[in-house]
Amino acid sequence: MQNVFLNQKDYHYPPSPFVTGLKCFVCGNQFEYGNIQTCPKCGIEGILDVQYDYDSIKKLLTAASLQTRKFNHWRYKELLPIPQEIQLPHLHVGWTPVYNVPRLASHLGIKKIFIKDDGRNPTNSFKDRASSIGVLKAIEFGFDTIACASTGNAASSLAGLSAAVGLQSYIFVPQRAPEPKITQLLVFGATVLKVQGTYENAFDLCREACEQFGWYNRNSGTNPFLVEGKKTAGLEIAEQCADDMPDWVVVSVGDGCTIGGIGKGLQEMKRLGFIDRVPRLLGVQAEGAKAMVNAFMSGTDLVPTDTNTIADSIAVGTPRNWRRAIEQIKQSHGEMITVSDDEILEAMKTTARLGGVFGEPAGVTAAAGLKRALEKKIILPDESALVMVTGNGLKDIQSAKQAVGDPISLSPTLEALTSILASRKLK
Ligand SMILES: *Cc1c(COP(=O)(O)O)cnc(C)c1O
C-alpha cells in the first residue's frame, strides 16, 4: 500500500476547535476527530455524525456576526468541520435563492410555495455544498488526489471544486449517468472511469481504489464530513425564511444525506436560537428506487432494491445514510412518499412554467412529491412548503425532451408562420 499522506508536510492545519468528535449512528460510540470514514467497529453501516461544541459556537455565530459575513455557505464556518483558517475555494457555493411562487402554489392548491434553487451552485447542483467540504478535507488531511463514485452530480461537482483548489480527481460513474454530466466532469479535467455496472458497483470499486492507491474518498453516502456541507441548505433556509418559516421542507432522497443534512441544519439553527420551530420534512423517492420509503414505512432496517427511474441522481438501490435520514424525518414529525416517473416529468414542466425554475428529474422530484402529498392530504391546502430544487435541468436534456416534445419547424416566411399558427390555434 502506498503512503496515504503523500503531502504530509502540508498537514499543518489545526482542526476545527468546535468539533468535539464523531458519533456512530449504530453503536453510539464517540470517536476522536480525524481522518476516518465510517465507524471502526460497525464498518460501512456505521455512519458517523460530527459532534460540535454548540455552547462555544453560540457565542460567535450570532445574528450580529452573520450580518458582517459574505452570502455563501462559509458564513456558517463554525458549524462546518473545517480548519477555521484554511484557504476556502474561490467558487460561490450556497446562499442559493429562495423564491415565492404563487402561480405554482395556486396550481397545486396550497397557500404558499417557496422554491430554493440549488441548481444555481457553481456546477449546478446541491452536491457543490458537499464537494466544497470534501476538497478541504483532502487538503487538511494531506492528500493531493481525491476520488468519488457518483450517479453524476457528485462527480461533476467534485471535478469542478477539485479544479478550483488544484487537486487531482478520479471519478467512478455508473453506466447510465447522463452524457451532459459526464462531459461536465471531463471538461473540469477529472479522470473519468465509467464502470460497467450500477452505482453500487462504482461505489465499491471506488472505496477499494482509495484504500489501494491512497486517495481521499469523497463518497457522500458514507463520508461523515460531506453531509455537513449539505447541512448548510438547512442553515440557509432558517436564515432566509426566518420571518415566514414554511410548514414543510420537501426534499428528494437518494442516499439520504441531503435530507438528513438539511434536517440537522434546521435543528442546529433552532438550538442556536435563530428559529423557534423546525419545519416538517417530506422525503420523496421515485417509485423505481424506494428502499428508504420501504424502511420508513415498515420501521425495519433498510433492504436494498433494484432501481428503475429516469431520476438518475436518486436511483440509489442501497441508500447509505438511511438511519440519519429517517431519524431526521421522524424528529421533524415528517413523512415520506413516492412519485412515478410520469409525475416527475409533469413536475419538471410545472416547476419551470409556473415557477420559472428548470430542474433535472431528481431536482423536481420534491415538487412532484408535494403534489402527491397534497392529494393524499399529508400536506394541507392552508399550509406552506419549501421545495428544494437540487439540480439544474440542463444536466439531463434527454429526460427533459421526454417531457416537452419537439419545437415547431417551418420555412422562414410569414405565410408559413400564419398558416401554422392558424392550424394549431395559437393565434
Ligand atoms: C444527489 C442528489 C439528490 C439526493 O441526495 P442524497 O444525499 O443522495 O439523498 C437529489 N437531487 C439531486 C439533483 C442530486 O444530485
Short mmCIF file of C-alpha atoms and ligand atoms in Angstrom, two decimals:
data_model
loop_
_atom_site.label_atom_id
_atom_site.label_comp_id
_atom_site.label_asym_id
_atom_site.label_seq_id
_atom_site.Cartn_x
_atom_site.Cartn_y
_atom_site.Cartn_z
CA MET A 1 0.00 0.00 0.00
CA GLN A 2 1.20 3.47 -0.85
CA ASN A 3 1.77 6.21 1.65
CA VAL A 4 -1.61 7.71 2.48
CA PHE A 5 -0.18 11.08 3.42
CA LEU A 6 1.60 11.98 0.21
CA ASN A 7 1.76 15.62 1.21
CA GLN A 8 2.34 15.03 4.90
CA LYS A 9 4.43 18.21 5.04
CA ASP A 10 1.31 20.21 4.22
CA TYR A 11 -0.66 18.67 7.07
CA HIS A 12 -0.28 21.64 9.33
CA TYR A 13 -3.82 22.85 9.83
CA PRO A 14 -5.14 22.83 13.38
CA PRO A 15 -8.52 21.04 13.29
CA SER A 16 -11.71 22.95 13.96
CA PRO A 17 -11.84 23.90 17.64
CA PHE A 18 -15.62 23.42 17.55
CA VAL A 19 -15.70 19.73 16.55
CA THR A 20 -15.75 17.53 19.64
CA GLY A 21 -15.82 14.11 17.98
CA LEU A 22 -17.67 11.72 15.69
CA LYS A 23 -20.58 9.61 16.92
CA CYS A 24 -21.72 6.35 15.32
CA PHE A 25 -25.39 6.10 14.34
CA VAL A 26 -25.39 2.34 15.06
CA CYS A 27 -23.41 1.69 18.26
CA GLY A 28 -23.50 5.24 19.64
CA ASN A 29 -19.78 5.24 20.40
CA GLN A 30 -17.93 8.50 20.00
CA PHE A 31 -14.60 8.70 18.20
CA GLU A 32 -11.89 11.30 18.15
CA TYR A 33 -11.83 13.74 15.27
CA GLY A 34 -9.54 12.65 12.44
CA ASN A 35 -9.38 11.11 9.01
CA ILE A 36 -11.95 8.35 9.43
CA GLN A 37 -14.85 7.49 7.17
CA THR A 38 -17.12 5.01 8.98
CA CYS A 39 -17.23 3.51 12.49
CA PRO A 40 -14.20 1.26 13.10
CA LYS A 41 -16.49 -1.16 14.98
CA CYS A 42 -19.60 -1.22 12.80
CA GLY A 43 -17.94 -0.91 9.38
CA ILE A 44 -19.81 0.52 6.39
CA GLU A 45 -23.14 0.52 8.26
CA GLY A 46 -21.66 2.71 10.98
CA ILE A 47 -22.19 6.17 9.56
CA LEU A 48 -20.58 8.80 11.79
CA ASP A 49 -22.15 12.09 12.84
CA VAL A 50 -19.94 15.11 13.53
CA GLN A 51 -20.48 16.48 17.05
CA TYR A 52 -19.96 20.14 17.94
CA ASP A 53 -19.45 22.33 20.97
CA TYR A 54 -22.62 24.37 20.48
CA ASP A 55 -22.05 26.50 23.59
CA SER A 56 -18.86 27.95 22.10
CA ILE A 57 -20.44 28.29 18.65
CA LYS A 58 -23.41 30.18 20.09
CA LYS A 59 -21.11 32.93 21.30
CA LEU A 60 -19.61 33.51 17.85
CA LEU A 61 -22.40 32.66 15.42
CA THR A 62 -24.96 35.36 16.18
CA ALA A 63 -27.36 37.50 14.19
CA ALA A 64 -24.88 40.37 14.55
CA SER A 65 -21.85 38.41 13.35
CA LEU A 66 -23.79 36.93 10.43
CA GLN A 67 -24.63 40.45 9.28
CA THR A 68 -20.97 41.11 8.51
CA ARG A 69 -20.35 37.89 6.59
CA LYS A 70 -20.41 37.06 2.89
CA PHE A 71 -23.51 35.46 1.42
CA ASN A 72 -22.20 31.97 0.71
CA HIS A 73 -22.26 28.84 2.79
CA TRP A 74 -18.96 29.57 4.52
CA ARG A 75 -20.82 32.16 6.61
CA TYR A 76 -21.56 29.25 8.97
CA LYS A 77 -17.92 28.20 9.26
CA GLU A 78 -18.11 27.42 12.98
CA LEU A 79 -20.74 24.79 12.14
CA LEU A 80 -18.52 23.20 9.49
CA PRO A 81 -15.85 20.55 10.23
CA ILE A 82 -13.02 22.51 8.61
CA PRO A 83 -9.88 24.20 9.93
CA GLN A 84 -11.07 27.72 10.57
CA GLU A 85 -8.01 29.29 8.91
CA ILE A 86 -7.92 27.12 5.78
CA GLN A 87 -7.98 28.84 2.37
CA LEU A 88 -11.52 28.48 1.00
CA PRO A 89 -12.31 27.63 -2.64
CA HIS A 90 -12.99 30.82 -4.60
CA LEU A 91 -16.19 29.50 -6.20
CA HIS A 92 -19.52 30.76 -4.87
CA VAL A 93 -21.19 27.87 -3.03
CA GLY A 94 -24.54 28.10 -1.29
CA TRP A 95 -26.81 31.03 -0.38
CA THR A 96 -28.95 29.97 -3.31
CA PRO A 97 -32.12 32.00 -3.88
CA VAL A 98 -35.49 31.24 -2.28
CA TYR A 99 -38.42 32.26 -4.48
CA ASN A 100 -42.06 32.69 -3.53
CA VAL A 101 -44.01 31.19 -6.48
CA PRO A 102 -47.73 31.99 -6.14
CA ARG A 103 -48.76 30.69 -9.57
CA LEU A 104 -47.33 27.24 -8.83
CA ALA A 105 -48.99 27.37 -5.40
CA SER A 106 -52.43 28.11 -6.79
CA HIS A 107 -51.98 25.43 -9.48
CA LEU A 108 -51.20 22.81 -6.83
CA GLY A 109 -53.83 24.14 -4.41
CA ILE A 110 -51.70 25.24 -1.47
CA LYS A 111 -51.39 28.58 0.31
CA LYS A 112 -47.72 29.21 -0.40
CA ILE A 113 -44.76 27.55 -2.11
CA PHE A 114 -41.14 28.57 -1.93
CA ILE A 115 -38.56 27.15 -4.31
CA LYS A 116 -34.93 27.07 -3.19
CA ASP A 117 -32.94 26.78 -6.40
CA ASP A 118 -29.77 24.83 -5.76
CA GLY A 119 -29.20 24.48 -9.48
CA ARG A 120 -27.59 27.89 -9.03
CA ASN A 121 -24.48 26.41 -7.41
CA PRO A 122 -21.15 26.55 -9.35
CA THR A 123 -21.53 23.16 -11.06
CA ASN A 124 -25.32 23.42 -10.99
CA SER A 125 -26.35 21.07 -8.22
CA PHE A 126 -26.76 20.76 -4.48
CA LYS A 127 -23.67 18.50 -4.45
CA ASP A 128 -21.36 21.52 -4.52
CA ARG A 129 -22.18 22.04 -0.87
CA ALA A 130 -20.66 18.64 -0.07
CA SER A 131 -17.78 18.71 -2.57
CA SER A 132 -16.59 22.06 -1.28
CA ILE A 133 -16.10 20.44 2.12
CA GLY A 134 -14.65 17.29 0.52
CA VAL A 135 -11.79 19.10 -1.19
CA LEU A 136 -10.93 20.96 2.01
CA LYS A 137 -10.84 17.69 3.96
CA ALA A 138 -8.49 16.20 1.37
CA ILE A 139 -6.18 19.22 1.70
CA GLU A 140 -6.42 19.23 5.50
CA PHE A 141 -5.55 15.53 5.69
CA GLY A 142 -2.64 15.94 3.29
CA PHE A 143 -3.90 14.25 0.12
CA ASP A 144 -3.23 15.51 -3.39
CA THR A 145 -5.78 13.21 -5.03
CA ILE A 146 -9.48 12.74 -4.34
CA ALA A 147 -11.96 10.22 -5.73
CA CYS A 148 -15.67 9.55 -5.70
CA ALA A 149 -18.34 7.31 -7.10
CA SER A 150 -21.37 9.16 -8.23
CA THR A 151 -24.61 8.98 -10.13
CA GLY A 152 -23.38 12.15 -11.84
CA ASN A 153 -23.72 15.36 -9.87
CA ALA A 154 -21.33 14.49 -7.06
CA ALA A 155 -18.85 13.69 -9.80
CA SER A 156 -19.16 16.90 -11.79
CA SER A 157 -19.20 18.81 -8.56
CA LEU A 158 -16.06 17.15 -7.25
CA ALA A 159 -14.36 17.70 -10.60
CA GLY A 160 -15.24 21.41 -10.53
CA LEU A 161 -14.24 22.01 -6.94
CA SER A 162 -11.01 20.00 -7.39
CA ALA A 163 -10.15 22.16 -10.37
CA ALA A 164 -10.78 25.24 -8.24
CA VAL A 165 -8.37 24.21 -5.48
CA GLY A 166 -5.84 22.29 -7.60
CA LEU A 167 -6.46 18.67 -6.57
CA GLN A 168 -6.37 15.69 -8.95
CA SER A 169 -9.67 13.84 -9.19
CA TYR A 170 -10.67 10.30 -10.16
CA ILE A 171 -14.34 9.73 -10.77
CA PHE A 172 -16.17 6.39 -10.98
CA VAL A 173 -19.52 6.70 -12.75
CA PRO A 174 -22.13 4.03 -13.42
CA GLN A 175 -23.15 3.03 -16.93
CA ARG A 176 -26.33 5.09 -17.01
CA ALA A 177 -25.03 8.52 -15.95
CA PRO A 178 -26.37 11.17 -18.40
CA GLU A 179 -23.98 12.48 -21.06
CA PRO A 180 -24.03 16.17 -20.03
CA LYS A 181 -22.83 15.25 -16.54
CA ILE A 182 -20.00 13.08 -17.87
CA THR A 183 -18.99 15.83 -20.28
CA GLN A 184 -19.02 18.39 -17.49
CA LEU A 185 -16.52 16.44 -15.45
CA LEU A 186 -14.27 15.73 -18.40
CA VAL A 187 -14.16 19.45 -19.08
CA PHE A 188 -13.03 20.07 -15.50
CA GLY A 189 -10.10 17.71 -16.07
CA ALA A 190 -11.12 14.73 -13.95
CA THR A 191 -10.01 11.20 -14.84
CA VAL A 192 -13.35 9.57 -15.60
CA LEU A 193 -13.82 5.83 -15.11
CA LYS A 194 -17.10 4.57 -16.50
CA VAL A 195 -17.83 1.37 -14.59
CA GLN A 196 -19.75 -1.29 -16.48
CA GLY A 197 -22.35 -1.80 -13.80
CA THR A 198 -24.59 0.02 -11.33
CA TYR A 199 -23.92 2.86 -8.93
CA GLU A 200 -23.36 0.23 -6.22
CA ASN A 201 -20.59 -1.39 -8.29
CA ALA A 202 -18.97 2.00 -8.88
CA PHE A 203 -19.24 2.81 -5.17
CA ASP A 204 -17.50 -0.40 -4.09
CA LEU A 205 -14.73 -0.09 -6.68
CA CYS A 206 -14.05 3.49 -5.64
CA ARG A 207 -13.75 2.52 -1.99
CA GLU A 208 -11.29 -0.27 -2.80
CA ALA A 209 -9.28 2.03 -5.09
CA CYS A 210 -8.97 4.70 -2.40
CA GLU A 211 -7.59 2.14 0.04
CA GLN A 212 -5.27 0.70 -2.56
CA PHE A 213 -3.89 3.92 -4.01
CA GLY A 214 -4.10 6.31 -1.09
CA TRP A 215 -6.70 8.69 -2.49
CA TYR A 216 -9.15 10.64 -0.37
CA ASN A 217 -12.67 9.18 -0.65
CA ARG A 218 -15.39 11.74 -1.22
CA ASN A 219 -18.24 9.23 -1.22
CA SER A 220 -21.02 11.28 0.25
CA GLY A 221 -23.07 8.30 1.28
CA THR A 222 -20.59 7.42 3.99
CA ASN A 223 -18.08 10.26 4.49
CA PRO A 224 -19.05 11.98 7.76
CA PHE A 225 -17.81 15.43 6.76
CA LEU A 226 -19.56 15.87 3.42
CA VAL A 227 -23.03 15.68 4.86
CA GLU A 228 -22.05 18.68 7.00
CA GLY A 229 -21.75 20.62 3.75
CA LYS A 230 -25.24 19.52 2.75
CA LYS A 231 -26.40 20.80 6.11
CA THR A 232 -25.80 24.37 5.03
CA ALA A 233 -29.01 24.35 2.96
CA GLY A 234 -30.89 23.82 6.23
CA LEU A 235 -28.92 26.62 7.91
CA GLU A 236 -29.74 28.92 4.99
CA ILE A 237 -33.45 28.05 4.98
CA ALA A 238 -33.59 29.00 8.65
CA GLU A 239 -31.95 32.36 7.96
CA GLN A 240 -33.67 33.13 4.65
CA CYS A 241 -37.16 32.13 5.79
CA ALA A 242 -36.90 33.17 9.45
CA ASP A 243 -39.84 35.60 9.17
CA ASP A 244 -42.04 33.22 7.23
CA MET A 245 -40.93 29.70 8.08
CA PRO A 246 -42.64 27.14 5.83
CA ASP A 247 -44.61 24.33 7.47
CA TRP A 248 -42.84 21.78 5.28
CA VAL A 249 -39.48 21.39 3.57
CA VAL A 250 -39.72 18.91 0.69
CA VAL A 251 -36.58 17.10 -0.47
CA SER A 252 -35.77 14.32 -2.96
CA VAL A 253 -33.98 11.35 -1.43
CA GLY A 254 -31.23 9.09 -2.79
CA ASP A 255 -28.60 8.13 -0.22
CA GLY A 256 -30.40 10.31 2.30
CA CYS A 257 -27.55 12.73 3.04
CA THR A 258 -29.36 15.72 1.58
CA ILE A 259 -32.50 15.41 3.67
CA GLY A 260 -30.55 14.24 6.72
CA GLY A 261 -28.20 17.19 6.37
CA ILE A 262 -30.99 19.72 5.88
CA GLY A 263 -32.72 18.33 8.97
CA LYS A 264 -29.56 18.63 11.02
CA GLY A 265 -29.01 22.21 9.84
CA LEU A 266 -32.53 23.23 10.79
CA GLN A 267 -32.19 21.60 14.22
CA GLU A 268 -28.92 23.43 14.80
CA MET A 269 -30.45 26.80 13.93
CA LYS A 270 -33.18 26.11 16.46
CA ARG A 271 -30.61 25.14 19.05
CA LEU A 272 -28.67 28.35 18.40
CA GLY A 273 -31.83 30.41 18.79
CA PHE A 274 -32.27 31.59 15.18
CA ILE A 275 -35.66 29.89 14.77
CA ASP A 276 -38.17 28.56 17.27
CA ARG A 277 -39.69 25.81 15.13
CA VAL A 278 -38.26 23.23 12.74
CA PRO A 279 -40.40 22.64 9.61
CA ARG A 280 -41.63 19.13 8.93
CA LEU A 281 -39.56 17.21 6.37
CA LEU A 282 -41.19 15.41 3.45
CA GLY A 283 -38.77 12.95 1.82
CA VAL A 284 -39.60 11.98 -1.76
CA GLN A 285 -38.29 8.95 -3.64
CA ALA A 286 -39.04 7.64 -7.12
CA GLU A 287 -41.31 4.60 -7.25
CA GLY A 288 -38.48 2.80 -9.04
CA ALA A 289 -35.97 3.42 -6.21
CA LYS A 290 -37.80 3.44 -2.89
CA ALA A 291 -35.67 1.42 -0.48
CA MET A 292 -35.75 4.24 2.06
CA VAL A 293 -39.52 4.70 1.86
CA ASN A 294 -39.91 0.97 2.48
CA ALA A 295 -37.71 1.16 5.59
CA PHE A 296 -39.52 4.29 6.81
CA MET A 297 -42.95 2.69 6.41
CA SER A 298 -42.04 -0.71 7.86
CA GLY A 299 -39.85 0.54 10.68
CA THR A 300 -37.32 -2.17 9.88
CA ASP A 301 -33.73 -1.99 8.67
CA LEU A 302 -33.13 -0.99 5.08
CA VAL A 303 -33.39 -3.72 2.45
CA PRO A 304 -31.59 -2.90 -0.83
CA THR A 305 -33.73 -2.85 -4.01
CA ASP A 306 -33.18 -2.68 -7.75
CA THR A 307 -33.55 0.75 -9.31
CA ASN A 308 -35.51 1.90 -12.30
CA THR A 309 -36.23 5.61 -12.68
CA ILE A 310 -35.35 8.48 -15.00
CA ALA A 311 -34.30 10.44 -11.90
CA ASP A 312 -30.72 9.15 -12.12
CA SER A 313 -29.46 11.26 -9.20
CA ILE A 314 -31.74 9.41 -6.79
CA ALA A 315 -31.55 5.98 -8.47
CA VAL A 316 -29.91 4.51 -5.38
CA GLY A 317 -30.70 0.90 -4.51
CA THR A 318 -28.66 0.84 -1.29
CA PRO A 319 -29.09 4.23 0.40
CA ARG A 320 -26.10 4.56 2.73
CA ASN A 321 -27.30 7.27 5.05
CA TRP A 322 -30.79 5.90 5.71
CA ARG A 323 -30.52 5.97 9.50
CA ARG A 324 -29.67 9.67 9.54
CA ALA A 325 -32.39 10.49 7.01
CA ILE A 326 -35.14 8.57 8.79
CA GLU A 327 -34.12 9.89 12.19
CA GLN A 328 -34.28 13.49 10.94
CA ILE A 329 -37.62 12.97 9.20
CA LYS A 330 -39.11 11.40 12.36
CA GLN A 331 -37.69 14.11 14.63
CA SER A 332 -39.42 16.71 12.47
CA HIS A 333 -42.71 14.75 12.52
CA GLY A 334 -42.28 14.41 8.79
CA GLU A 335 -43.31 11.87 6.17
CA MET A 336 -42.03 10.01 3.14
CA ILE A 337 -43.73 9.44 -0.19
CA THR A 338 -43.02 8.07 -3.68
CA VAL A 339 -43.77 9.50 -7.12
CA SER A 340 -43.78 7.94 -10.60
CA ASP A 341 -41.50 8.97 -13.46
CA ASP A 342 -44.54 10.48 -15.22
CA GLU A 343 -45.25 12.63 -12.20
CA ILE A 344 -41.61 13.73 -12.17
CA LEU A 345 -41.75 14.75 -15.84
CA GLU A 346 -45.01 16.61 -15.20
CA ALA A 347 -43.39 18.40 -12.25
CA MET A 348 -40.48 19.38 -14.48
CA LYS A 349 -42.88 21.28 -16.71
CA THR A 350 -44.98 22.88 -13.98
CA THR A 351 -41.97 23.95 -11.91
CA ALA A 352 -40.48 25.60 -15.00
CA ARG A 353 -43.68 27.08 -16.41
CA LEU A 354 -45.26 28.27 -13.17
CA GLY A 355 -42.15 28.79 -11.06
CA GLY A 356 -39.55 29.79 -13.65
CA VAL A 357 -37.07 27.18 -12.40
CA PHE A 358 -35.86 24.34 -14.65
CA GLY A 359 -34.73 21.31 -12.67
CA GLU A 360 -33.39 17.91 -13.67
CA PRO A 361 -35.63 14.92 -12.83
CA ALA A 362 -34.26 14.40 -9.29
CA GLY A 363 -34.23 18.18 -9.00
CA VAL A 364 -38.00 18.43 -9.37
CA THR A 365 -38.91 15.19 -7.62
CA ALA A 366 -39.68 17.20 -4.50
CA ALA A 367 -42.20 19.26 -6.46
CA ALA A 368 -43.86 16.06 -7.68
CA GLY A 369 -43.89 14.82 -4.08
CA LEU A 370 -45.57 18.00 -2.88
CA LYS A 371 -48.37 17.50 -5.40
CA ARG A 372 -48.84 13.88 -4.36
CA ALA A 373 -48.74 14.80 -0.64
CA LEU A 374 -51.49 17.37 -1.20
CA GLU A 375 -53.60 14.75 -2.99
CA LYS A 376 -53.07 12.33 -0.11
CA LYS A 377 -53.82 15.09 2.42
CA ILE A 378 -50.44 14.61 4.10
CA ILE A 379 -49.91 18.31 3.40
CA LEU A 380 -52.98 20.55 3.69
CA PRO A 381 -54.05 23.46 1.44
CA ASP A 382 -53.69 26.04 4.21
CA GLU A 383 -50.07 25.11 4.86
CA SER A 384 -46.88 26.32 3.19
CA ALA A 385 -43.98 24.35 1.74
CA LEU A 386 -40.44 24.95 0.56
CA VAL A 387 -39.43 22.77 -2.39
CA MET A 388 -35.72 22.06 -2.74
CA VAL A 389 -34.76 22.01 -6.43
CA THR A 390 -31.49 20.12 -6.17
CA GLY A 391 -30.12 20.19 -9.71
CA ASN A 392 -30.37 22.23 -12.92
CA GLY A 393 -32.45 20.94 -15.81
CA LEU A 394 -29.70 21.23 -18.41
CA LYS A 395 -27.94 18.37 -16.60
CA ASP A 396 -30.20 15.87 -18.33
CA ILE A 397 -31.62 17.07 -21.62
CA GLN A 398 -32.72 13.58 -22.66
CA SER A 399 -35.29 13.38 -19.87
CA ALA A 400 -36.39 16.96 -20.38
CA LYS A 401 -37.11 16.22 -24.04
CA GLN A 402 -39.37 13.37 -22.96
CA ALA A 403 -41.41 15.88 -21.02
CA VAL A 404 -41.80 18.53 -23.71
CA GLY A 405 -41.54 17.11 -27.24
CA ASP A 406 -40.17 18.96 -30.28
CA PRO A 407 -40.24 22.58 -31.45
CA ILE A 408 -42.34 23.69 -34.41
CA SER A 409 -40.36 23.55 -37.65
CA LEU A 410 -41.26 25.94 -40.50
CA SER A 411 -39.88 27.71 -43.56
CA PRO A 412 -38.78 31.31 -42.98
CA THR A 413 -41.87 33.08 -44.34
CA LEU A 414 -44.67 34.97 -42.67
CA GLU A 415 -47.09 32.94 -44.74
CA ALA A 416 -45.84 29.66 -43.31
CA LEU A 417 -45.96 31.11 -39.83
CA THR A 418 -49.51 32.40 -40.26
CA SER A 419 -50.77 29.09 -41.51
CA ILE A 420 -49.06 27.12 -38.73
CA LEU A 421 -50.39 29.43 -36.03
CA ALA A 422 -53.89 29.13 -37.50
CA SER A 423 -53.75 25.34 -37.80
CA ARG A 424 -52.54 24.98 -34.22
CA LYS A 425 -54.99 27.58 -32.98
CA LEU A 426 -52.09 29.51 -31.46
CA LYS A 427 -53.48 32.77 -32.79
C1 LIG B 1 -27.61 13.56 -5.01
C2 LIG B 1 -28.86 14.22 -5.41
C3 LIG B 1 -30.04 14.08 -4.66
C4 LIG B 1 -30.17 13.21 -3.45
O1 LIG B 1 -29.24 13.41 -2.42
P1 LIG B 1 -28.90 12.21 -1.42
O2 LIG B 1 -27.97 12.80 -0.45
O3 LIG B 1 -28.29 11.11 -2.24
O4 LIG B 1 -30.19 11.77 -0.82
C5 LIG B 1 -31.15 14.76 -5.11
N1 LIG B 1 -31.13 15.53 -6.22
C6 LIG B 1 -30.02 15.69 -6.95
C7 LIG B 1 -30.07 16.55 -8.16
C8 LIG B 1 -28.85 15.04 -6.57
O5 LIG B 1 -27.74 15.20 -7.32
#
